[in-house]
Structure formats: C-alpha cells, structure tokens
Amino acid sequence: MQARTAFDAAREVIGQADEPLLRGSLDINLAAVVALEGNWRASVTLLESALTHLQRTHQPRLIANARTNLGYSLLRLGEMQRAKAVLKIGLAEARACEVLLVEASTLETLGELSFLQGDFTTAVSLLRQALEMMRATRVSFNLAQAQITWGRCLLLIGKSAQAAEAFQTSLETSEHIGDARGQAAARLWLAEARLTSAASAQQLLNTARAEVEQLVNAPLLGHLRELSARVALLNGQQSEAIRQFKQAASIHEMTGDRYRAAVASYHLGLAYLQVGDTARAAEALERTRTACREMTAIPLLELTETALQQLTAVSVPAPAHEPQAEQIVAALTRLLEANFSRELLLHEFSSILHREFDIAPVILLQQAAREEWTPLVYQGCTGQEARDSARQLQRRGRTGERGEILTLRSGERLALQFGPRGEDFSESLLRLFVTHLEIGLERRRWQRETAAAPALDPVALASHQLALPGLVYNSAVMRRIAEQVHSIRSSSIVVLITGESGTGKELVARAIHTLSTRAKRPFATFNCAATPRELIESQLFGHRRGAFTGAVTESVGIIGEADKGTLFLDEIGEMSREIQPKLLRFLQDGEVQRVGHTSAHKVDVRVIAAT
C-alpha cells in the first residue's frame, strides 16, 4: 500500500511532462506492485505501457526487465503462446546486455511454462540453469521464488519429498530476508507437498492462514482456500470442501490466473464426483478441459480427461436435490468470507447468482459522478451485452430486454441487472443476497475510511457511537456489546462469546483483538468441532518431531503460533473431555506441554472462546 501511494505521488509529480524513462520505470514498478497483489491484467497493461515509453530510450536493461515481467504476467493470464514469444525476445535482450538476474528470471518463467505444458525435460534443464544463476547473483528474494517454481515442477513430476525440500528451502530463505509474502507462499506449497498427511498439512495451513489474513493477498488466499478444501476432503467434509473449492476458483478467476482457476475447478469436479453429483462434476470438469486445451496445459488436461472417463464409466445414481436451505447457507457463507476485498465481494455475488441459481445475465454496474454507467462484473453474457446494459441503465429504465435492474443502497453508485429468475429464487431471497452485498460493501467502505482517519481519543470515543472493526450495526443490543468490547480491550481477560450460528461471534472476537494492545500480534483460530479428536492435542499444543506417525516436523501448535497474541477457540463446547485438563493448565498457568515433550513451555496468549 505504501509503495503504491509513493508511485501514485510520483506519477502526479511527472504530470504531462515528456519523460519516457521516468514513465517507463514508474510503470515497471507499479506493475510489480499490482502483480504481487494478483492483478495480472493491470500488470500487463502497465508493462505494455512501460515498453512503449522505454523504446524511446537507450535502456536495454530496463526493456529486457519489462519484457520478462510481461511474459510472466501473460503466463498467469493463460496466454501461453504469447507469453512464450515475449519471453524468448526478453531472453535474447537480457543476454545481449548481460543482465544475469533478468536472464535467470526469464529462464525460470520459461521453465514454468514448460512444465505446465508437460515438457518436463526442458523444464528441469531451464530451472536448474535459473537456480544456478540466481545463486551466483545472491539476490535472495528471486532465489526464494525460483525455489518455489522448482518445487512445483517436482510436485507435478510426482517427487513430493524433493518438492517439500525445495519449498522448505524457500521458506527458510524468505524468513532470513523477512519476506512475509514469500514465507506464506512457501508454507502453502509445503502444505500441498505434504497432503498425504492431513495432520501435517493442517498444521502448516493454520500458520499460513494467519499470515495470509494479515497480508490481504488474493493469490495466496485462493491457494489457501484450495488447500483447505483438499484437507477437508481428506477428513470426509465434502460440503465444506465444495464450498471452499468454489471460492478458490472464484478468487483465481477474479485475479485472472487462468491455470490456478482450472486447478480449483478440477478439484471441485472430483469433490462433486465423490458425493455422486455427476451433473455438477461434469460441468466443473468440462470447464477445466476447455481451459486446459486453450492453454495447452497437458498434465492437468490428462488428469481431467481421466476424471471425465471415470464419470461416464461409473454409473452413479443421481443425488437428491440439495435442500435449498443448505444451498443458501453455503452461498451466504461464501459471500461473508469474500469480504476480503471489494473486488472479490462483487465477483462472488455475481458468481453465486449465476452458477448456483442459474440466473443469466448477472451484471454489476457503477456510475461515477455525472458520468455514464460502466459494467464492473458480469457473468452469463458477453462484454458487449454488459455495455449495452450500461447504456440501458443510462436511460433510467427499471426493466429492459435482458431483465430487471435494481439500484443498490450503498455508499457507492452501483446497480444490479439480472435475467429471469426461477420459481425457487423468490423476491425475498434476492433481497437477502442483495442486503448481504450492501452490508459487505458498507463494511469495506467503513474499513477504508477508518484506516485513513486519525484514531479517536478516549473522550471522543465516549461521545460517539462505539465502532467495532468489521461489523456494521445500529441496534441497542449491539451497542451494548460494543461497550462491553471496548471496556475489556485493554485487559487480557478470557472472554466467552455465545450466540446462534451466523450471528458474528468470530467477528466480535476479531474486533476484541483488533482493539486490544495485541492487535499487531497473531490472531489464531481453532475450530474444536471441525478437527478430528485424535488430532486436537497435537494441533492445539504442538508436538515433537517423530512423536507419532506423520509428525515429520517440529510443531509449536496453534497456541504456540498465537504467542503474544490472541487465540480464538470456536465451538468450545465440542472440546473432548480428554483435552480439557491440559487446556485448564494452559488457562491457569500459561503453560503447554507438547506431544512427545517432557517439559512445559510458557506462552502469553489471550483466549477468546465461542459456543
């Protein structure tokens, strides 16, 4: 955020001046920022602009750098042929001006492109060259990223143990240089390499989850959702897995990462196949097959073809129609979890209406002050049809050729146009989803404003309505809860939150943490009901390496990860009796004894529980 602000300020300083070198350099740096955020389309636009400016200068090194980054962003968008052509030019340019780091990065991206398309011999050769060059340059950030790429190649080949070693090396390198995003990425890939052990993978995901939530990074969040779904599937939680696979696919579609979206869609198809929903399995797998053919992603295409053959070969009775109540709850949960960003919230809303309730088209439009309406997100129609809807809305029509138009009540000038609804999608159900979208947008607006506004002093807080971060409320009951939260924010007292499912217990817990003196420390969550009983002790308190089968690494447990911060124990009423004595010792003395250890460890953790 600070980097983007600085670059925006630089752009204002340049103004309309004819400064191709400055403009090109600025575009390269801005492209790096948006690429780290996962906005690949914006990255491509900026890098194409950078090349236009830099062609007027005599800066071959910058041109080679921009070209290499452009190839990488095109790869993420699934434009494989164009990416390969751009990267080959960039490689020649880098070699001509002897920029070793740019040459190594280009080789790395060409290696990734090769293994995604199934040419593993070329991929291995290119990646080994890239790693050797990066070790010579001693640029740790690039080396850590290349180690992840190398591990991904090994993972596709089927060498999980060697892949785990590469990811572990990347993690250690990122920790050494203090790269938080690199640490989270390496930990997620390490969890994927260890998916054969659900317990080991879950341990890594628990740590990565806290890191990803602090970073607010869409690509990492998409990977986290996908891996959480795969672990849920291993634990027999098919409904939870399906929900998380859907959100992973939606996040990757939003960022434009076509290959990762195809991977999530493939696993979603397998999950549907597991529960016997052959129609939805076929839909997800066909979507994956189409994407893989267009990208020439041969390894994933072969896996998808095998799954489709299994689908047609095995006669599975059609499942009973999913009860509407369960479908609505799952969809609303996805919408609540999409409050990660405004863009994801809008994308998830349109995706839910289109894919879950078969409404087409679904178009969200925005109007700037005194300007025409423009489509933000659309599904079930073409871009031209979405622009036609914008022109229709300009004429102030409430209904039109493509369905109804509804203006949203939010701090933004937004409108929703949608096509015919089925009988089971009533007006009240539509209003329920629209209200959740409006609340989510208002919450995001409030978070942006409070982040930019100066903190209120205690006197000001006393004279204004007390705010709870992440919550929008107006009732007297919620105001009393807000007063309670503010009254305990400076203490470390243990808190119990009670309430029905969906009433926001975790949001209140997060608000307590955010308002406390521990706000900059970890906020770790542990669901006592979702974890198998035999794994609770090791996941909560940690374990020694080799303490039991599958304990391949030392673990400090969720409590250890929350040291100096806050631990949220959800569904505490489901905690098994066997664990309660150890939990009591932790609550009373601040000590935990990890599985396989003979001595206790001191920790400083504030506990918030819910039931």
GROMACS .gro file of C-alpha atoms in nm, residues 96-463:
model
  368
   96ALA     CA    1   2.268  -0.918  -2.517
   97CYS     CA    2   2.308  -0.668  -2.232
   98GLU     CA    3   2.442  -0.932  -1.988
   99VAL     CA    4   2.184  -0.885  -1.713
  100LEU     CA    5   2.228  -1.215  -1.528
  101LEU     CA    6   1.932  -1.175  -1.289
  102VAL     CA    7   1.685  -1.089  -1.568
  103GLU     CA    8   1.818  -1.381  -1.775
  104ALA     CA    9   1.771  -1.615  -1.478
  105SER     CA   10   1.416  -1.489  -1.415
  106THR     CA   11   1.329  -1.538  -1.783
  107LEU     CA   12   1.463  -1.892  -1.778
  108GLU     CA   13   1.262  -1.960  -1.464
  109THR     CA   14   0.936  -1.842  -1.626
  110LEU     CA   15   1.010  -2.040  -1.945
  111GLY     CA   16   1.073  -2.342  -1.721
  112GLU     CA   17   0.737  -2.294  -1.551
  113LEU     CA   18   0.563  -2.262  -1.887
  114SER     CA   19   0.731  -2.584  -2.000
  115PHE     CA   20   0.622  -2.794  -1.703
  116LEU     CA   21   0.266  -2.657  -1.714
  117GLN     CA   22   0.252  -2.779  -2.076
  118GLY     CA   23   0.407  -3.115  -1.990
  119ASP     CA   24   0.761  -3.070  -2.128
  120PHE     CA   25   0.936  -3.175  -1.808
  121THR     CA   26   1.279  -3.242  -1.967
  122THR     CA   27   1.304  -2.883  -2.090
  123ALA     CA   28   1.156  -2.750  -1.767
  124VAL     CA   29   1.412  -2.927  -1.547
  125SER     CA   30   1.700  -2.803  -1.763
  126LEU     CA   31   1.578  -2.441  -1.766
  127LEU     CA   32   1.503  -2.431  -1.394
  128ARG     CA   33   1.841  -2.575  -1.298
  129GLN     CA   34   2.010  -2.306  -1.508
  130ALA     CA   35   1.795  -2.038  -1.347
  131LEU     CA   36   1.871  -2.156  -0.993
  132GLU     CA   37   2.245  -2.172  -1.062
  133MET     CA   38   2.242  -1.814  -1.197
  134MET     CA   39   2.036  -1.683  -0.907
  135ARG     CA   40   2.272  -1.838  -0.654
  136ALA     CA   41   2.553  -1.655  -0.833
  137THR     CA   42   2.370  -1.320  -0.815
  138ARG     CA   43   2.287  -1.376  -0.444
  139VAL     CA   44   1.952  -1.198  -0.472
  140SER     CA   45   1.762  -1.388  -0.204
  141PHE     CA   46   1.409  -1.269  -0.300
  142ASN     CA   47   1.434  -1.403  -0.656
  143LEU     CA   48   1.608  -1.720  -0.536
  144ALA     CA   49   1.326  -1.794  -0.291
  145GLN     CA   50   1.066  -1.753  -0.567
  146ALA     CA   51   1.265  -1.975  -0.805
  147GLN     CA   52   1.287  -2.246  -0.538
  148ILE     CA   53   0.906  -2.247  -0.524
  149THR     CA   54   0.888  -2.279  -0.904
  150TRP     CA   55   1.137  -2.568  -0.891
  151GLY     CA   56   0.933  -2.737  -0.618
  152ARG     CA   57   0.614  -2.701  -0.822
  153CYS     CA   58   0.785  -2.874  -1.115
  154LEU     CA   59   0.892  -3.160  -0.888
  155LEU     CA   60   0.539  -3.181  -0.749
  156LEU     CA   61   0.392  -3.224  -1.099
  157ILE     CA   62   0.651  -3.492  -1.178
  158GLY     CA   63   0.541  -3.678  -0.865
  159LYS     CA   64   0.851  -3.620  -0.649
  160SER     CA   65   0.669  -3.488  -0.341
  161ALA     CA   66   0.957  -3.537  -0.096
  162GLN     CA   67   1.204  -3.345  -0.313
  163ALA     CA   68   0.941  -3.077  -0.375
  164ALA     CA   69   0.893  -3.039   0.001
  165GLU     CA   70   1.269  -2.986   0.038
  166ALA     CA   71   1.261  -2.709  -0.223
  167PHE     CA   72   0.964  -2.538  -0.053
  168GLN     CA   73   1.134  -2.569   0.287
  169THR     CA   74   1.447  -2.403   0.145
  170SER     CA   75   1.233  -2.125   0.001
  171LEU     CA   76   1.064  -2.078   0.338
  172GLU     CA   77   1.397  -2.052   0.519
  173THR     CA   78   1.529  -1.804   0.262
  174SER     CA   79   1.217  -1.587   0.293
  175GLU     CA   80   1.237  -1.596   0.671
  176HIS     CA   81   1.602  -1.490   0.654
  177ILE     CA   82   1.522  -1.178   0.448
  178GLY     CA   83   1.194  -1.102   0.627
  179ASP     CA   84   0.972  -1.152   0.320
  180ALA     CA   85   0.628  -1.217   0.474
  181ARG     CA   86   0.456  -1.286   0.141
  182GLY     CA   87   0.730  -1.529   0.040
  183GLN     CA   88   0.701  -1.710   0.374
  184ALA     CA   89   0.324  -1.754   0.334
  185ALA     CA   90   0.361  -1.873  -0.027
  186ALA     CA   91   0.632  -2.127   0.064
  187ARG     CA   92   0.431  -2.254   0.360
  188LEU     CA   93   0.123  -2.309   0.140
  189TRP     CA   94   0.323  -2.504  -0.118
  190LEU     CA   95   0.487  -2.703   0.159
  191ALA     CA   96   0.139  -2.794   0.283
  192GLU     CA   97   0.046  -2.908  -0.069
  193ALA     CA   98   0.355  -3.128  -0.085
  194ARG     CA   99   0.251  -3.289   0.245
  195LEU     CA  100  -0.116  -3.350   0.163
  196THR     CA  101  -0.060  -3.723   0.211
  197SER     CA  102  -0.071  -3.641   0.584
  198ALA     CA  103  -0.382  -3.436   0.663
  199ALA     CA  104  -0.249  -3.355   1.011
  200SER     CA  105   0.085  -3.222   0.885
  201ALA     CA  106  -0.081  -3.020   0.606
  202GLN     CA  107  -0.336  -2.876   0.851
  203GLN     CA  108  -0.059  -2.761   1.084
  204LEU     CA  109   0.107  -2.567   0.804
  205LEU     CA  110  -0.224  -2.421   0.687
  206ASN     CA  111  -0.306  -2.298   1.037
  207THR     CA  112   0.015  -2.095   1.040
  208ALA     CA  113  -0.026  -1.981   0.679
  209ARG     CA  114  -0.386  -1.870   0.741
  210ALA     CA  115  -0.279  -1.609   0.996
  211GLU     CA  116  -0.005  -1.487   0.760
  212VAL     CA  117  -0.239  -1.461   0.460
  213GLU     CA  118  -0.506  -1.275   0.656
  214GLN     CA  119  -0.251  -1.015   0.762
  215LEU     CA  120  -0.115  -0.973   0.409
  216VAL     CA  121  -0.457  -0.937   0.238
  217ASN     CA  122  -0.320  -1.103  -0.077
  218ALA     CA  123  -0.569  -1.252  -0.326
  219PRO     CA  124  -0.347  -1.519  -0.493
  220LEU     CA  125  -0.237  -1.650  -0.154
  221LEU     CA  126  -0.597  -1.650  -0.030
  222GLY     CA  127  -0.707  -1.851  -0.334
  223HIS     CA  128  -0.434  -2.110  -0.273
  224LEU     CA  129  -0.523  -2.123   0.097
  225ARG     CA  130  -0.891  -2.188   0.018
  226GLU     CA  131  -0.799  -2.461  -0.232
  227LEU     CA  132  -0.569  -2.642   0.012
  228SER     CA  133  -0.816  -2.606   0.299
  229ALA     CA  134  -1.074  -2.770   0.074
  230ARG     CA  135  -0.841  -3.059  -0.009
  231VAL     CA  136  -0.772  -3.120   0.360
  232ALA     CA  137  -1.147  -3.104   0.432
  233LEU     CA  138  -1.200  -3.366   0.162
  234LEU     CA  139  -0.938  -3.591   0.324
  235ASN     CA  140  -1.128  -3.556   0.652
  236GLY     CA  141  -1.459  -3.652   0.487
  237GLN     CA  142  -1.605  -3.299   0.497
  238GLN     CA  143  -1.735  -3.291   0.139
  239SER     CA  144  -1.976  -2.997   0.173
  240GLU     CA  145  -1.707  -2.778   0.330
  241ALA     CA  146  -1.461  -2.882   0.059
  242ILE     CA  147  -1.703  -2.797  -0.222
  243ARG     CA  148  -1.771  -2.452  -0.075
  244GLN     CA  149  -1.400  -2.373  -0.043
  245PHE     CA  150  -1.315  -2.506  -0.390
  246LYS     CA  151  -1.582  -2.277  -0.534
  247GLN     CA  152  -1.436  -1.977  -0.356
  248ALA     CA  153  -1.081  -2.068  -0.462
  249ALA     CA  154  -1.192  -2.086  -0.826
  250SER     CA  155  -1.375  -1.756  -0.791
  251ILE     CA  156  -1.069  -1.580  -0.642
  252HIS     CA  157  -0.842  -1.706  -0.921
  253GLU     CA  158  -1.098  -1.603  -1.184
  254MET     CA  159  -1.108  -1.257  -1.028
  255THR     CA  160  -0.727  -1.217  -1.042
  256GLY     CA  161  -0.720  -1.361  -1.394
  257ASP     CA  162  -0.495  -1.658  -1.306
  258ARG     CA  163  -0.649  -1.899  -1.551
  259TYR     CA  164  -0.433  -2.202  -1.471
  260ARG     CA  165  -0.495  -2.184  -1.095
  261ALA     CA  166  -0.868  -2.136  -1.162
  262ALA     CA  167  -0.861  -2.451  -1.376
  263VAL     CA  168  -0.684  -2.645  -1.096
  264ALA     CA  169  -0.952  -2.539  -0.845
  265SER     CA  170  -1.228  -2.629  -1.091
  266TYR     CA  171  -1.069  -2.973  -1.146
  267HIS     CA  172  -1.068  -3.047  -0.773
  268LEU     CA  173  -1.424  -2.916  -0.745
  269GLY     CA  174  -1.527  -3.167  -1.011
  270LEU     CA  175  -1.360  -3.451  -0.816
  271ALA     CA  176  -1.539  -3.339  -0.498
  272TYR     CA  177  -1.876  -3.343  -0.675
  273LEU     CA  178  -1.792  -3.686  -0.816
  274GLN     CA  179  -1.718  -3.809  -0.465
  275VAL     CA  180  -2.065  -3.708  -0.341
  276GLY     CA  181  -2.233  -3.852  -0.652
  277ASP     CA  182  -2.340  -3.522  -0.811
  278THR     CA  183  -2.246  -3.626  -1.165
  279ALA     CA  184  -2.410  -3.328  -1.338
  280ARG     CA  185  -2.212  -3.067  -1.145
  281ALA     CA  186  -1.897  -3.280  -1.162
  282ALA     CA  187  -1.926  -3.289  -1.541
  283GLU     CA  188  -1.984  -2.912  -1.556
  284ALA     CA  189  -1.673  -2.833  -1.349
  285LEU     CA  190  -1.454  -3.084  -1.533
  286GLU     CA  191  -1.570  -2.965  -1.877
  287ARG     CA  192  -1.483  -2.611  -1.774
  288THR     CA  193  -1.137  -2.734  -1.676
  289ARG     CA  194  -1.093  -2.929  -2.000
  290THR     CA  195  -1.180  -2.626  -2.213
  291ALA     CA  196  -0.930  -2.407  -2.026
  292CYS     CA  197  -0.654  -2.671  -2.042
  293ARG     CA  198  -0.695  -2.721  -2.417
  294GLU     CA  199  -0.671  -2.347  -2.480
  295MET     CA  200  -0.361  -2.319  -2.257
  296THR     CA  201  -0.213  -2.649  -2.379
  297ALA     CA  202  -0.179  -2.747  -2.013
  298ILE     CA  203  -0.123  -3.114  -2.093
  299PRO     CA  204  -0.066  -3.268  -1.744
  300LEU     CA  205  -0.382  -3.112  -1.600
  301LEU     CA  206  -0.573  -3.192  -1.920
  302GLU     CA  207  -0.478  -3.561  -1.891
  303LEU     CA  208  -0.596  -3.573  -1.529
  304THR     CA  209  -0.923  -3.407  -1.631
  305GLU     CA  210  -0.977  -3.649  -1.921
  306THR     CA  211  -0.926  -3.942  -1.681
  307ALA     CA  212  -1.182  -3.797  -1.438
  308LEU     CA  213  -1.434  -3.746  -1.721
  309GLN     CA  214  -1.385  -4.104  -1.836
  310GLN     CA  215  -1.446  -4.221  -1.480
  311LEU     CA  216  -1.758  -4.006  -1.477
  312THR     CA  217  -1.904  -4.176  -1.785
  313ALA     CA  218  -1.781  -4.526  -1.698
  314VAL     CA  219  -1.922  -4.541  -1.346
  315SER     CA  220  -2.297  -4.537  -1.309
  316VAL     CA  221  -2.370  -4.326  -1.005
  317PRO     CA  222  -2.731  -4.267  -0.901
  318ALA     CA  223  -2.827  -3.902  -0.918
  319PRO     CA  224  -2.824  -3.746  -0.570
  320ALA     CA  225  -3.129  -3.593  -0.414
  321HIS     CA  226  -3.161  -3.223  -0.491
  322GLU     CA  227  -2.962  -3.017  -0.245
  323PRO     CA  228  -3.205  -2.870   0.011
  324GLN     CA  229  -3.248  -2.503  -0.066
  325ALA     CA  230  -3.173  -2.405   0.295
  326GLU     CA  231  -2.829  -2.570   0.280
  327GLN     CA  232  -2.760  -2.418  -0.060
  328ILE     CA  233  -2.850  -2.070   0.069
  329VAL     CA  234  -2.640  -2.106   0.386
  330ALA     CA  235  -2.336  -2.221   0.184
  331ALA     CA  236  -2.378  -1.933  -0.062
  332LEU     CA  237  -2.416  -1.673   0.213
  333THR     CA  238  -2.109  -1.812   0.390
  334ARG     CA  239  -1.910  -1.767   0.069
  335LEU     CA  240  -2.036  -1.410   0.045
  336LEU     CA  241  -1.937  -1.334   0.405
  337GLU     CA  242  -1.589  -1.479   0.353
  338ALA     CA  243  -1.549  -1.275   0.034
  339ASN     CA  244  -1.529  -0.954   0.237
  340PHE     CA  245  -1.154  -0.989   0.191
  341SER     CA  246  -1.180  -0.723  -0.082
  342ARG     CA  247  -1.441  -0.520  -0.266
  343GLU     CA  248  -1.347  -0.683  -0.597
  344LEU     CA  249  -1.386  -1.035  -0.459
  345LEU     CA  250  -1.715  -0.946  -0.292
  346LEU     CA  251  -1.863  -0.825  -0.622
  347HIS     CA  252  -1.723  -1.123  -0.812
  348GLU     CA  253  -1.855  -1.378  -0.561
  349PHE     CA  254  -2.200  -1.217  -0.559
  350SER     CA  255  -2.233  -1.237  -0.939
  351SER     CA  256  -2.085  -1.589  -0.945
  352ILE     CA  257  -2.330  -1.716  -0.681
  353LEU     CA  258  -2.634  -1.579  -0.862
  354HIS     CA  259  -2.519  -1.711  -1.199
  355ARG     CA  260  -2.369  -2.051  -1.113
  356GLU     CA  261  -2.563  -2.150  -0.803
  357PHE     CA  262  -2.907  -2.021  -0.904
  358ASP     CA  263  -2.880  -2.031  -1.287
  359ILE     CA  264  -2.953  -1.660  -1.339
  360ALA     CA  265  -2.822  -1.508  -1.662
  361PRO     CA  266  -2.710  -1.247  -1.714
  362VAL     CA  267  -2.583  -1.104  -1.384
  363ILE     CA  268  -2.426  -0.760  -1.432
  364LEU     CA  269  -2.298  -0.519  -1.167
  365LEU     CA  270  -2.256  -0.163  -1.294
  366GLN     CA  271  -2.103   0.151  -1.145
  367GLN     CA  272  -2.164   0.519  -1.212
  368ALA     CA  273  -1.909   0.787  -1.134
  369ALA     CA  274  -2.031   1.138  -1.058
  370ARG     CA  275  -2.201   1.280  -1.371
  371GLU     CA  276  -2.062   1.004  -1.586
  372GLU     CA  277  -2.211   0.710  -1.770
  373TRP     CA  278  -2.268   0.369  -1.619
  374THR     CA  279  -1.995   0.112  -1.681
  375PRO     CA  280  -2.001  -0.264  -1.612
  376LEU     CA  281  -1.778  -0.378  -1.324
  377VAL     CA  282  -1.850  -0.752  -1.318
  378TYR     CA  283  -2.064  -0.963  -1.547
  379GLN     CA  284  -2.145  -1.333  -1.584
  380GLY     CA  285  -2.372  -1.515  -1.823
  381CYS     CA  286  -2.324  -1.260  -2.103
  382THR     CA  287  -2.059  -1.106  -2.325
  383GLY     CA  288  -1.873  -0.783  -2.260
  384GLN     CA  289  -2.070  -0.613  -2.537
  385GLU     CA  290  -2.400  -0.720  -2.380
  386ALA     CA  291  -2.281  -0.583  -2.045
  387ARG     CA  292  -2.200  -0.248  -2.210
  388ASP     CA  293  -2.545  -0.248  -2.373
  389SER     CA  294  -2.696  -0.292  -2.025
  390ALA     CA  295  -2.498   0.009  -1.906
  391ARG     CA  296  -2.647   0.222  -2.186
  392GLN     CA  297  -2.992   0.092  -2.096
  393LEU     CA  298  -2.947   0.194  -1.735
  394GLN     CA  299  -2.839   0.539  -1.852
  395ARG     CA  300  -3.195   0.578  -1.983
  396ARG     CA  301  -3.318   0.521  -1.624
  397GLY     CA  302  -3.512   0.209  -1.711
  398ARG     CA  303  -3.604  -0.033  -1.433
  399THR     CA  304  -3.672  -0.321  -1.670
  400GLY     CA  305  -3.538  -0.396  -2.012
  401GLU     CA  306  -3.478  -0.659  -2.272
  402ARG     CA  307  -3.235  -0.852  -2.051
  403GLY     CA  308  -3.429  -0.850  -1.724
  404GLU     CA  309  -3.467  -0.634  -1.414
  405ILE     CA  310  -3.244  -0.353  -1.291
  406LEU     CA  311  -3.202  -0.287  -0.920
  407THR     CA  312  -3.014   0.009  -0.772
  408LEU     CA  313  -2.811  -0.091  -0.466
  409ARG     CA  314  -2.833   0.103  -0.142
  410SER     CA  315  -2.469   0.158  -0.055
  411GLY     CA  316  -2.213   0.434  -0.031
  412GLU     CA  317  -2.132   0.370  -0.399
  413ARG     CA  318  -2.342   0.431  -0.709
  414LEU     CA  319  -2.399   0.068  -0.803
  415ALA     CA  320  -2.672  -0.113  -0.991
  416LEU     CA  321  -2.751  -0.480  -1.049
  417GLN     CA  322  -2.907  -0.609  -1.369
  418PHE     CA  323  -3.016  -0.971  -1.380
  419GLY     CA  324  -3.206  -1.201  -1.610
  420PRO     CA  325  -3.505  -1.428  -1.546
  421ARG     CA  326  -3.524  -1.596  -1.205
  422GLY     CA  327  -3.650  -1.946  -1.140
  423GLU     CA  328  -3.952  -2.004  -0.919
  424ASP     CA  329  -3.731  -2.117  -0.629
  425PHE     CA  330  -3.540  -1.786  -0.632
  426SER     CA  331  -3.803  -1.558  -0.484
  427GLU     CA  332  -3.802  -1.180  -0.445
  428SER     CA  333  -3.729  -1.217  -0.072
  429LEU     CA  334  -3.432  -1.445  -0.142
  430LEU     CA  335  -3.296  -1.196  -0.395
  431ARG     CA  336  -3.330  -0.919  -0.137
  432LEU     CA  337  -3.145  -1.134   0.119
  433PHE     CA  338  -2.842  -1.169  -0.109
  434VAL     CA  339  -2.853  -0.805  -0.216
  435THR     CA  340  -2.868  -0.694   0.150
  436HIS     CA  341  -2.561  -0.904   0.232
  437LEU     CA  342  -2.380  -0.743  -0.061
  438GLU     CA  343  -2.481  -0.394   0.053
  439ILE     CA  344  -2.365  -0.465   0.410
  440GLY     CA  345  -2.037  -0.606   0.283
  441LEU     CA  346  -1.973  -0.301   0.063
  442GLU     CA  347  -2.056  -0.068   0.351
  443ARG     CA  348  -1.818  -0.260   0.576
  444ARG     CA  349  -1.538  -0.230   0.321
  445ARG     CA  350  -1.603   0.145   0.283
  446TRP     CA  351  -1.601   0.189   0.661
  447GLN     CA  352  -1.273  -0.005   0.691
  448ARG     CA  353  -1.108   0.216   0.428
  449GLU     CA  354  -1.227   0.534   0.599
  450THR     CA  355  -1.125   0.427   0.948
  451ALA     CA  356  -0.784   0.313   0.822
  452ALA     CA  357  -0.724   0.660   0.677
  453ALA     CA  358  -0.878   0.859   0.964
  454PRO     CA  359  -0.684   0.957   1.279
  455ALA     CA  360  -0.758   0.749   1.589
  456LEU     CA  361  -1.020   0.889   1.827
  457ASP     CA  362  -0.908   0.965   2.181
  458PRO     CA  363  -1.099   0.813   2.478
  459VAL     CA  364  -1.312   1.127   2.524
  460ALA     CA  365  -1.415   1.124   2.159
  461LEU     CA  366  -1.497   0.753   2.177
  462ALA     CA  367  -1.719   0.812   2.476
  463SER     CA  368  -1.915   1.080   2.294
   0.00000   0.00000   0.00000
